[in-house]
Amino acid sequence: MTASTSGIDMAAGVLRAGGLVALPTETVYGLGANAEDPAAVSRIFQVKGRPPSHPLIVHIGDAEPLDDWAEEVPATARLLVERFWPGPLTLVLRRGRRVPLVATGGLETVAVRVPDHPVALALLSAFGGGITAPSANRFGSVSPTTADDVRAELGDAVDFVLDGGPCRVGVESTIIDVTGEVPAVLRPGGVPCEDLEAVLGRPLAVPSTSRIRVPGQHPSHYAPRARVVLAEPEKVVAEAELAQQQGHRVGVLLPAAFADAEVKAHAVVQVPGSMAAYARGLYGFLRELDQKGCDLIVASLPAAEGLGLAIGNRLHRAAGPRNTV
């Protein structure tokens, strides 16, 4: 925790005045506003360039006030709350009256979580309310995992940046819809689905299309400036070298299994063997390759298990079509 008490108090004052605060969480940095101030919440959408139909996550300081934000909290939700909060788990519940519709994209559901970061929790305590906070970046681009990332991308559009050091998880929260009979995973994230299923004692549903709009569901999301191309792990080197020969400035996310391979490319980032380390570094790697002038990034999807599922989801969307509105 690097933020001072005075900095936290200043940030709380900015929120009370209707301003925007960039705050650290264990996942990524968020662009925060008073969740009960429709004008402040609307400004989040304006600064990010985010479609108003895309709901935001409400962050609260602990589980006790959950009933103030949700109309009903089923037993399944309380079980997950007891085990995984604070932490990178977001629950989709029926919207309580305290939540303005602008924060939910007009939906009668609300996404809520308790972040596991001392600075975020200190701010929530000092502020005394809920904070809506999507990632503190332009809509669709790479999420920020340091305060410097936020400043570089949003600059003066943010009223106050609260520096809490690098984010330790590095990918966004897992989102689970608990409004139906069977809990459904709407976005893989910092809590592996296997851990959730172990606690629930049943498999999670995986809807083919989300009937509830949630963050991170746009076809192109988490995307660097460079175009991202996905290849099978054993084909990454060949794909990268072919693209380099064709005149691209190629960046490579080199799988750990091929660490000894020599790659003819503009820039190479060696991917960690640990999925936790990979998740923590993923967005930084993409930013690094952008900063090195790459116009194309070749990567592969890790095994779709544990945090690998979340990493693969982010890479898949980073490689999505850029012309989709």
Tab-separated table of C-alpha atoms in Angstrom:
chain	number	residue	atom	x	y	z
A	1	MET	CA	0.000	0.000	0.000
A	2	THR	CA	1.719	3.154	-1.217
A	3	ALA	CA	-1.098	5.718	-1.014
A	4	SER	CA	-1.013	8.030	2.005
A	5	THR	CA	-3.925	8.654	4.343
A	6	SER	CA	-4.119	12.217	3.061
A	7	GLY	CA	-4.259	10.934	-0.526
A	8	ILE	CA	-7.108	8.578	0.353
A	9	ASP	CA	-9.001	11.402	2.081
A	10	MET	CA	-8.477	13.646	-0.949
A	11	ALA	CA	-9.742	10.911	-3.273
A	12	ALA	CA	-12.832	10.415	-1.101
A	13	GLY	CA	-13.488	14.159	-1.296
A	14	VAL	CA	-13.223	14.082	-5.086
A	15	LEU	CA	-15.810	11.287	-5.213
A	16	ARG	CA	-18.189	13.184	-2.924
A	17	ALA	CA	-17.869	16.225	-5.195
A	18	GLY	CA	-18.884	14.186	-8.243
A	19	GLY	CA	-15.371	13.696	-9.616
A	20	LEU	CA	-13.559	10.687	-11.036
A	21	VAL	CA	-10.814	8.817	-9.178
A	22	ALA	CA	-8.509	6.165	-10.620
A	23	LEU	CA	-8.063	3.573	-7.890
A	24	PRO	CA	-6.033	0.397	-7.592
A	25	THR	CA	-7.605	-3.007	-7.095
A	26	GLU	CA	-5.985	-6.423	-7.025
A	27	THR	CA	-7.120	-6.980	-10.637
A	28	VAL	CA	-6.589	-3.734	-12.607
A	29	TYR	CA	-6.908	-0.005	-11.935
A	30	GLY	CA	-10.492	1.238	-11.982
A	31	LEU	CA	-12.025	4.547	-13.015
A	32	GLY	CA	-14.227	5.273	-10.038
A	33	ALA	CA	-17.269	7.464	-9.366
A	34	ASN	CA	-19.906	7.711	-6.667
A	35	ALA	CA	-22.214	4.823	-7.579
A	36	GLU	CA	-25.280	6.817	-6.465
A	37	ASP	CA	-24.481	9.947	-8.499
A	38	PRO	CA	-25.928	9.514	-12.020
A	39	ALA	CA	-24.043	12.522	-13.393
A	40	ALA	CA	-20.698	11.239	-12.095
A	41	VAL	CA	-21.413	7.745	-13.394
A	42	SER	CA	-22.325	9.167	-16.797
A	43	ARG	CA	-18.974	10.923	-16.910
A	44	ILE	CA	-17.224	7.536	-16.684
A	45	PHE	CA	-18.856	6.539	-19.965
A	46	GLN	CA	-17.838	9.841	-21.562
A	47	VAL	CA	-14.192	9.631	-20.475
A	48	LYS	CA	-13.809	5.998	-21.531
A	49	GLY	CA	-15.848	6.309	-24.732
A	50	ARG	CA	-17.845	3.380	-23.390
A	51	PRO	CA	-21.272	2.524	-24.857
A	52	PRO	CA	-23.974	3.474	-22.316
A	53	SER	CA	-25.523	0.004	-22.648
A	54	HIS	CA	-22.457	-1.604	-21.039
A	55	PRO	CA	-23.037	-1.879	-17.267
A	56	LEU	CA	-20.467	-1.051	-14.622
A	57	ILE	CA	-19.378	-2.955	-11.522
A	58	VAL	CA	-20.254	-1.478	-8.138
A	59	HIS	CA	-17.443	-1.893	-5.608
A	60	ILE	CA	-18.357	-1.991	-1.930
A	61	GLY	CA	-16.173	-2.141	1.173
A	62	ASP	CA	-17.470	-5.408	2.647
A	63	ALA	CA	-20.305	-7.888	2.266
A	64	GLU	CA	-22.486	-6.436	5.025
A	65	PRO	CA	-24.191	-3.731	2.905
A	66	LEU	CA	-24.817	-6.094	-0.041
A	67	ASP	CA	-28.559	-6.129	0.670
A	68	ASP	CA	-28.580	-2.340	0.195
A	69	TRP	CA	-27.375	-2.747	-3.394
A	70	ALA	CA	-29.222	-5.889	-4.462
A	71	GLU	CA	-32.948	-6.596	-4.288
A	72	GLU	CA	-32.389	-10.201	-3.337
A	73	VAL	CA	-29.300	-12.208	-2.453
A	74	PRO	CA	-29.782	-15.958	-2.949
A	75	ALA	CA	-28.106	-18.540	-0.749
A	76	THR	CA	-25.707	-19.438	-3.570
A	77	ALA	CA	-24.479	-15.847	-3.688
A	78	ARG	CA	-23.950	-15.743	0.068
A	79	LEU	CA	-21.908	-18.944	-0.118
A	80	LEU	CA	-19.630	-17.426	-2.766
A	81	VAL	CA	-19.388	-14.150	-0.848
A	82	GLU	CA	-18.308	-15.947	2.314
A	83	ARG	CA	-15.579	-17.851	0.489
A	84	PHE	CA	-14.271	-15.378	-2.121
A	85	TRP	CA	-14.838	-11.811	-0.833
A	86	PRO	CA	-12.835	-9.711	-0.713
A	87	GLY	CA	-11.405	-10.906	-4.008
A	88	PRO	CA	-11.629	-10.911	-7.807
A	89	LEU	CA	-15.191	-12.238	-7.987
A	90	THR	CA	-18.149	-10.174	-9.246
A	91	LEU	CA	-21.712	-11.330	-8.679
A	92	VAL	CA	-24.628	-10.333	-10.916
A	93	LEU	CA	-27.759	-9.837	-8.786
A	94	ARG	CA	-31.163	-8.189	-9.042
A	95	ARG	CA	-30.719	-4.416	-8.891
A	96	GLY	CA	-31.541	-2.677	-5.640
A	97	ARG	CA	-33.121	0.787	-5.595
A	98	ARG	CA	-29.838	2.327	-4.462
A	99	VAL	CA	-28.308	1.645	-7.882
A	100	PRO	CA	-29.147	4.127	-10.672
A	101	LEU	CA	-30.030	2.606	-14.032
A	102	VAL	CA	-27.209	4.523	-15.707
A	103	ALA	CA	-24.766	2.299	-13.777
A	104	THR	CA	-26.426	-0.905	-14.999
A	105	GLY	CA	-26.778	0.013	-18.660
A	106	GLY	CA	-30.546	0.178	-18.151
A	107	LEU	CA	-30.741	-3.392	-16.846
A	108	GLU	CA	-32.549	-4.587	-13.732
A	109	THR	CA	-29.429	-6.441	-12.615
A	110	VAL	CA	-26.321	-5.091	-10.929
A	111	ALA	CA	-22.742	-6.407	-10.800
A	112	VAL	CA	-21.147	-6.102	-7.341
A	113	ARG	CA	-17.840	-7.044	-5.741
A	114	VAL	CA	-15.544	-6.327	-2.789
A	115	PRO	CA	-11.978	-5.690	-4.022
A	116	ASP	CA	-9.009	-7.262	-2.254
A	117	HIS	CA	-6.636	-4.295	-2.165
A	118	PRO	CA	-5.777	-2.262	0.950
A	119	VAL	CA	-5.901	1.088	-0.858
A	120	ALA	CA	-9.242	0.355	-2.501
A	121	LEU	CA	-10.701	-0.817	0.799
A	122	ALA	CA	-9.334	2.240	2.607
A	123	LEU	CA	-10.915	4.500	-0.005
A	124	LEU	CA	-14.262	2.718	0.228
A	125	SER	CA	-14.156	3.095	4.014
A	126	ALA	CA	-13.255	6.789	3.855
A	127	PHE	CA	-15.878	7.452	1.181
A	128	GLY	CA	-18.582	5.494	2.946
A	129	GLY	CA	-20.475	4.348	-0.137
A	130	GLY	CA	-20.286	2.317	-3.309
A	131	ILE	CA	-17.929	3.125	-6.174
A	132	THR	CA	-18.646	2.207	-9.790
A	133	ALA	CA	-15.300	1.420	-11.391
A	134	PRO	CA	-14.646	-0.115	-14.801
A	135	SER	CA	-11.015	-0.352	-15.909
A	136	ALA	CA	-9.324	3.061	-16.142
A	137	ASN	CA	-8.612	3.068	-19.885
A	138	ARG	CA	-10.271	3.955	-23.168
A	139	PHE	CA	-13.023	1.505	-24.036
A	140	GLY	CA	-11.699	-1.635	-25.698
A	141	SER	CA	-8.001	-0.973	-25.085
A	142	VAL	CA	-5.503	-2.670	-22.772
A	143	SER	CA	-6.439	-2.438	-19.102
A	144	PRO	CA	-4.050	-0.547	-16.769
A	145	THR	CA	-2.165	-2.370	-14.020
A	146	THR	CA	-0.126	0.595	-12.730
A	147	ALA	CA	-0.920	4.228	-11.948
A	148	ASP	CA	1.460	5.269	-14.733
A	149	ASP	CA	-0.637	3.271	-17.221
A	150	VAL	CA	-3.666	5.315	-16.183
A	151	ARG	CA	-1.873	8.650	-16.475
A	152	ALA	CA	-0.456	7.742	-19.893
A	153	GLU	CA	-3.861	6.824	-21.301
A	154	LEU	CA	-6.379	9.127	-19.604
A	155	GLY	CA	-4.223	12.076	-18.498
A	156	ASP	CA	-6.195	15.060	-17.179
A	157	ALA	CA	-9.543	13.378	-17.849
A	158	VAL	CA	-9.180	11.811	-14.376
A	159	ASP	CA	-9.551	14.174	-11.427
A	160	PHE	CA	-7.340	12.149	-9.062
A	161	VAL	CA	-5.077	9.108	-9.483
A	162	LEU	CA	-4.592	7.056	-6.337
A	163	ASP	CA	-1.358	5.071	-6.628
A	164	GLY	CA	-1.475	1.689	-4.938
A	165	GLY	CA	1.426	0.075	-6.776
A	166	PRO	CA	1.225	-2.662	-9.440
A	167	CYS	CA	-1.859	-4.891	-9.447
A	168	ARG	CA	-1.067	-8.373	-8.149
A	169	VAL	CA	-3.678	-10.372	-10.133
A	170	GLY	CA	-3.499	-8.487	-13.425
A	171	VAL	CA	-6.711	-9.646	-15.117
A	172	GLU	CA	-10.228	-8.555	-14.292
A	173	SER	CA	-12.604	-10.309	-11.918
A	174	THR	CA	-14.581	-13.430	-12.705
A	175	ILE	CA	-18.244	-12.523	-13.271
A	176	ILE	CA	-20.913	-14.975	-12.132
A	177	ASP	CA	-24.643	-14.543	-12.723
A	178	VAL	CA	-26.486	-15.819	-9.648
A	179	THR	CA	-29.962	-14.664	-10.678
A	180	GLY	CA	-30.942	-17.998	-12.229
A	181	GLU	CA	-31.318	-21.530	-10.926
A	182	VAL	CA	-27.767	-22.475	-11.947
A	183	PRO	CA	-24.914	-19.977	-11.440
A	184	ALA	CA	-23.436	-19.037	-14.816
A	185	VAL	CA	-19.964	-17.759	-15.663
A	186	LEU	CA	-20.245	-14.650	-17.833
A	187	ARG	CA	-16.543	-13.734	-17.791
A	188	PRO	CA	-13.588	-15.848	-16.598
A	189	GLY	CA	-11.184	-13.916	-14.423
A	190	GLY	CA	-9.092	-13.796	-11.287
A	191	VAL	CA	-10.964	-16.582	-9.458
A	192	PRO	CA	-10.621	-19.843	-11.422
A	193	CYS	CA	-13.919	-21.463	-12.331
A	194	GLU	CA	-12.672	-24.741	-10.853
A	195	ASP	CA	-12.435	-23.071	-7.422
A	196	LEU	CA	-15.994	-21.778	-7.699
A	197	GLU	CA	-17.318	-25.175	-8.749
A	198	ALA	CA	-15.524	-26.842	-5.836
A	199	VAL	CA	-17.287	-24.547	-3.366
A	200	LEU	CA	-20.680	-24.835	-5.081
A	201	GLY	CA	-20.416	-28.593	-5.513
A	202	ARG	CA	-21.755	-28.343	-9.063
A	203	PRO	CA	-20.613	-27.201	-12.515
A	204	LEU	CA	-21.161	-23.615	-13.568
A	205	ALA	CA	-23.401	-22.972	-16.534
A	206	VAL	CA	-21.668	-21.455	-19.571
A	207	PRO	CA	-24.267	-19.643	-21.702
A	208	SER	CA	-23.525	-19.577	-25.427
A	209	THR	CA	-24.529	-15.915	-25.442
A	210	SER	CA	-24.893	-13.741	-22.381
A	211	ARG	CA	-28.452	-12.562	-21.855
A	212	ILE	CA	-27.013	-10.109	-19.351
A	213	ARG	CA	-24.563	-7.590	-20.745
A	214	VAL	CA	-21.431	-7.504	-18.623
A	215	PRO	CA	-17.983	-5.881	-18.923
A	216	GLY	CA	-15.545	-7.456	-21.349
A	217	GLN	CA	-18.097	-8.965	-23.739
A	218	HIS	CA	-17.391	-6.690	-26.720
A	219	PRO	CA	-15.938	-8.687	-29.682
A	220	SER	CA	-12.789	-6.533	-29.571
A	221	HIS	CA	-11.594	-5.787	-26.066
A	222	TYR	CA	-8.380	-5.585	-24.032
A	223	ALA	CA	-6.696	-4.707	-27.337
A	224	PRO	CA	-3.287	-3.077	-27.887
A	225	ARG	CA	-2.686	-0.777	-30.853
A	226	ALA	CA	-0.937	-3.634	-32.672
A	227	ARG	CA	-3.118	-6.252	-34.309
A	228	VAL	CA	-3.120	-9.545	-32.396
A	229	VAL	CA	-2.933	-12.877	-34.238
A	230	LEU	CA	-3.407	-16.194	-32.445
A	231	ALA	CA	-1.579	-19.371	-33.424
A	232	GLU	CA	-1.090	-22.834	-31.995
A	233	PRO	CA	1.853	-22.812	-29.525
A	234	GLU	CA	4.078	-24.867	-31.807
A	235	LYS	CA	3.351	-22.527	-34.734
A	236	VAL	CA	3.968	-19.169	-33.004
A	237	VAL	CA	7.621	-18.910	-34.103
A	238	ALA	CA	6.868	-19.782	-37.744
A	239	GLU	CA	3.882	-17.404	-37.904
A	240	ALA	CA	5.939	-14.583	-36.403
A	241	GLU	CA	8.880	-15.065	-38.768
A	242	LEU	CA	6.562	-15.228	-41.807
A	243	ALA	CA	4.865	-11.978	-40.793
A	244	GLN	CA	8.250	-10.351	-40.209
A	245	GLN	CA	9.327	-11.393	-43.718
A	246	GLN	CA	6.144	-9.805	-45.068
A	247	GLY	CA	7.202	-6.446	-43.673
A	248	HIS	CA	5.441	-6.344	-40.307
A	249	ARG	CA	7.126	-5.185	-37.114
A	250	VAL	CA	6.257	-8.333	-35.209
A	251	GLY	CA	5.997	-8.751	-31.472
A	252	VAL	CA	5.900	-12.262	-30.059
A	253	LEU	CA	4.461	-13.599	-26.824
A	254	LEU	CA	6.683	-16.680	-26.799
A	255	PRO	CA	5.196	-19.664	-24.920
A	256	ALA	CA	7.259	-20.961	-22.008
A	257	ALA	CA	7.617	-24.375	-23.698
A	258	PHE	CA	9.585	-22.710	-26.503
A	259	ALA	CA	11.788	-20.514	-24.330
A	260	ASP	CA	14.967	-21.692	-26.076
A	261	ALA	CA	13.718	-20.970	-29.585
A	262	GLU	CA	15.452	-18.291	-31.641
A	263	VAL	CA	12.854	-15.978	-33.133
A	264	LYS	CA	13.437	-13.525	-35.974
A	265	ALA	CA	11.044	-10.773	-34.938
A	266	HIS	CA	10.999	-7.092	-34.008
A	267	ALA	CA	10.478	-7.833	-30.282
A	268	VAL	CA	10.011	-10.951	-28.166
A	269	VAL	CA	8.460	-11.301	-24.723
A	270	GLN	CA	9.044	-14.580	-22.953
A	271	VAL	CA	5.786	-15.751	-21.374
A	272	PRO	CA	6.130	-17.039	-17.772
A	273	GLY	CA	5.426	-20.687	-17.133
A	274	SER	CA	3.286	-19.788	-14.128
A	275	MET	CA	-0.253	-18.808	-15.104
A	276	ALA	CA	-0.443	-16.462	-12.109
A	277	ALA	CA	2.698	-14.663	-13.302
A	278	TYR	CA	1.406	-14.604	-16.877
A	279	ALA	CA	-1.926	-13.096	-15.798
A	280	ARG	CA	-0.133	-10.502	-13.669
A	281	GLY	CA	2.090	-9.496	-16.579
A	282	LEU	CA	-0.235	-9.934	-19.583
A	283	TYR	CA	-1.382	-6.339	-20.037
A	284	GLY	CA	2.116	-5.044	-19.355
A	285	PHE	CA	3.486	-7.334	-22.069
A	286	LEU	CA	0.962	-6.012	-24.600
A	287	ARG	CA	1.767	-2.405	-23.669
A	288	GLU	CA	5.502	-3.133	-23.952
A	289	LEU	CA	5.138	-4.484	-27.492
A	290	ASP	CA	3.081	-1.434	-28.454
A	291	GLN	CA	5.749	0.850	-27.012
A	292	LYS	CA	8.418	-0.963	-29.024
A	293	GLY	CA	6.596	-0.088	-32.244
A	294	CYS	CA	5.155	-3.486	-33.123
A	295	ASP	CA	2.238	-3.440	-35.553
A	296	LEU	CA	1.400	-7.121	-35.162
A	297	ILE	CA	1.582	-9.436	-32.132
A	298	VAL	CA	1.628	-13.222	-32.444
A	299	ALA	CA	0.449	-15.162	-29.392
A	300	SER	CA	-1.053	-18.502	-28.449
A	301	LEU	CA	-3.804	-19.455	-26.035
A	302	PRO	CA	-2.757	-21.277	-22.857
A	303	ALA	CA	-4.631	-24.362	-21.678
A	304	ALA	CA	-8.235	-23.421	-20.858
A	305	GLU	CA	-8.005	-24.202	-17.164
A	306	GLY	CA	-7.366	-22.176	-14.027
A	307	LEU	CA	-6.133	-18.673	-14.807
A	308	GLY	CA	-5.280	-19.886	-18.301
A	309	LEU	CA	-8.985	-19.617	-19.138
A	310	ALA	CA	-9.003	-15.923	-18.210
A	311	ILE	CA	-5.763	-15.234	-20.092
A	312	GLY	CA	-7.113	-16.985	-23.164
A	313	ASN	CA	-10.329	-14.984	-22.969
A	314	ARG	CA	-8.369	-11.706	-22.923
A	315	LEU	CA	-6.121	-12.738	-25.818
A	316	HIS	CA	-9.079	-13.980	-27.859
A	317	ARG	CA	-10.856	-10.644	-27.477
A	318	ALA	CA	-7.638	-8.689	-28.085
A	319	ALA	CA	-7.503	-10.502	-31.430
A	320	GLY	CA	-11.162	-9.693	-32.198
A	321	PRO	CA	-12.376	-7.579	-35.129
A	322	ARG	CA	-11.595	-3.898	-34.582
A	323	ASN	CA	-14.391	-2.544	-36.780
A	324	THR	CA	-17.237	-3.825	-34.607
A	325	VAL	CA	-19.222	-1.072	-32.879
